[in-house]
mmCIF file of C-alpha atoms in Angstrom:
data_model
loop_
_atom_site.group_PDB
_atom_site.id
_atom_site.type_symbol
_atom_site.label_atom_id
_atom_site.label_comp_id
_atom_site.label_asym_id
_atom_site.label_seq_id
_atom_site.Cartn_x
_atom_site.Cartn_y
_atom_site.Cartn_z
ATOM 1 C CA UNK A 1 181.135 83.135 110.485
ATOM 2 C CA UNK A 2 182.376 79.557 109.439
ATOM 3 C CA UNK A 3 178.549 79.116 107.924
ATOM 4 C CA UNK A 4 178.253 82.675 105.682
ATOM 5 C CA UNK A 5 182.069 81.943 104.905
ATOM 6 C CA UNK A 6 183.761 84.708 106.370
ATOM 7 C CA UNK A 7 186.593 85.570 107.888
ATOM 8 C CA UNK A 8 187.287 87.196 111.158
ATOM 9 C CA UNK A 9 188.840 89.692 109.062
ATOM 10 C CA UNK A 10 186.155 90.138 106.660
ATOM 11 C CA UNK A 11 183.566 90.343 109.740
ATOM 12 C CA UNK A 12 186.006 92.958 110.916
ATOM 13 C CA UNK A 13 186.000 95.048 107.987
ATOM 14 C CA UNK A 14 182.195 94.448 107.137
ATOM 15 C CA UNK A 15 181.555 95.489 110.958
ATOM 16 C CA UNK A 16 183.267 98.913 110.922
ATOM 17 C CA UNK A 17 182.211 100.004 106.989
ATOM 18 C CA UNK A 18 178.650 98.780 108.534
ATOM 19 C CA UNK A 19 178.595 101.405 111.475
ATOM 20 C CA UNK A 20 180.085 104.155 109.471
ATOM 21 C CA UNK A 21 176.936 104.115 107.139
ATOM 22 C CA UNK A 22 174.281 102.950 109.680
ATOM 23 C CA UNK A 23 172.610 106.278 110.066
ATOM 24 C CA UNK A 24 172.113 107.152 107.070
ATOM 25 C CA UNK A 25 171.159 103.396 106.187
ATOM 26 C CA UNK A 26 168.174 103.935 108.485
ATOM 27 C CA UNK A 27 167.289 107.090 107.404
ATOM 28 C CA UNK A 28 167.157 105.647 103.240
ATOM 29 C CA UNK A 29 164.709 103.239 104.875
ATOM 30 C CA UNK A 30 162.822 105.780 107.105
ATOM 31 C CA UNK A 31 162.147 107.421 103.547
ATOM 32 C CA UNK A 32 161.505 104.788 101.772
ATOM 33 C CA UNK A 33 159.028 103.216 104.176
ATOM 34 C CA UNK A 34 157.353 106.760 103.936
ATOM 35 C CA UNK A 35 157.349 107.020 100.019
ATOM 36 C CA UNK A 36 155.680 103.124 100.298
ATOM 37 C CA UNK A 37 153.126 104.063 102.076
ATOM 38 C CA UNK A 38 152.127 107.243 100.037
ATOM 39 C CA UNK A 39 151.984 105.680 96.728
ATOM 40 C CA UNK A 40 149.025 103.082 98.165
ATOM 41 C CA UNK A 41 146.779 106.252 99.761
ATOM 42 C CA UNK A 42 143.930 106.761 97.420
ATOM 43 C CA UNK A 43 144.131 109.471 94.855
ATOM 44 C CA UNK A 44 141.800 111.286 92.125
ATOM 45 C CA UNK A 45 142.513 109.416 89.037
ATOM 46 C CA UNK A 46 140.903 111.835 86.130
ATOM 47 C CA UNK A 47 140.191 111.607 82.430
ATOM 48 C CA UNK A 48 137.797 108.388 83.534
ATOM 49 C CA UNK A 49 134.570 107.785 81.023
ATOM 50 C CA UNK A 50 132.779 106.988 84.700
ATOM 51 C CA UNK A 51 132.805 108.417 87.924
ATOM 52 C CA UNK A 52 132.318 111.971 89.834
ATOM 53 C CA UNK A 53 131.633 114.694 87.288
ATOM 54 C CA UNK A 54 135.218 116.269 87.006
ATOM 55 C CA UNK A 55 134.598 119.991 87.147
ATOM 56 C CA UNK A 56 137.469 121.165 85.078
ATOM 57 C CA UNK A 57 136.163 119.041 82.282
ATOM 58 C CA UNK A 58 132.925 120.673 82.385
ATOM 59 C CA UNK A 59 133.777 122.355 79.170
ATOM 60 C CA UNK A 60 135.427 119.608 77.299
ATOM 61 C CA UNK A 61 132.065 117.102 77.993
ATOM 62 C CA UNK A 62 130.184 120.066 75.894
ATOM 63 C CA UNK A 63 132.530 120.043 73.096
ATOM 64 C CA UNK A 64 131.666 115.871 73.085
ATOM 65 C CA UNK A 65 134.693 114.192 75.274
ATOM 66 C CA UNK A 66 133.631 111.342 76.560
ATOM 67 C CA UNK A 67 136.662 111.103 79.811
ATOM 68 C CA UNK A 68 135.134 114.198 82.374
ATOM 69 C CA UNK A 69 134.951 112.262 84.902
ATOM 70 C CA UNK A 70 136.966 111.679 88.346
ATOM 71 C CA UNK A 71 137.393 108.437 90.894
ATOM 72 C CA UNK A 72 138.775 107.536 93.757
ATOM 73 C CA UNK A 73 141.793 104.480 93.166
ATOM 74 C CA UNK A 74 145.067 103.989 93.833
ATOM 75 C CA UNK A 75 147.595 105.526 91.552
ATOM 76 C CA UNK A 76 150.643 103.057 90.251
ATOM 77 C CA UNK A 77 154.433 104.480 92.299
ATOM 78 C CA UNK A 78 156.334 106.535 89.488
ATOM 79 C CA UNK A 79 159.518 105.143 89.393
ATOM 80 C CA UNK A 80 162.076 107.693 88.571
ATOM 81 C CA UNK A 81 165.894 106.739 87.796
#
């Protein structure tokens, strides 16, 4: 305690607001452990001037756009606040 600087007290207090919270604690970290790992799996990114021939832009690459096609990557975590 002496070397964080805290009292007996303070470990006291810290110990019992600690245990009060612990499960659900874990379970933020169960979830975001889970949402970490999903946003580096491999996704379709679209609209891409190379790649797999996107089939829903079949249409669009007749009227000239150049961005029908589809490749594998990894997509950048949305961060929403």
């Amino acid at each position: 305690l002496k070397e964080i600087e805290m009292s007996e007290y303070d470990a006291t207090t810290y110990d019992r607001f600690s245990g009060a919270v612990r499960r659900q604690v874990q379970s933020l970290r169960i979830i975001l452990d889970s949402l970490q790992a999903k946003g580096k799996e491999r996704q379709w990114l679209k609209n891409q001037a190379l790649g797999e021939l996107d089939d829903a832009k079949i249409i669009d690459g007749l009227t000239g756009e150049k961005a029908i096609y589809k490749r594998r990557g990894e997509l950048e975590p949305e961060v929403v606040i």
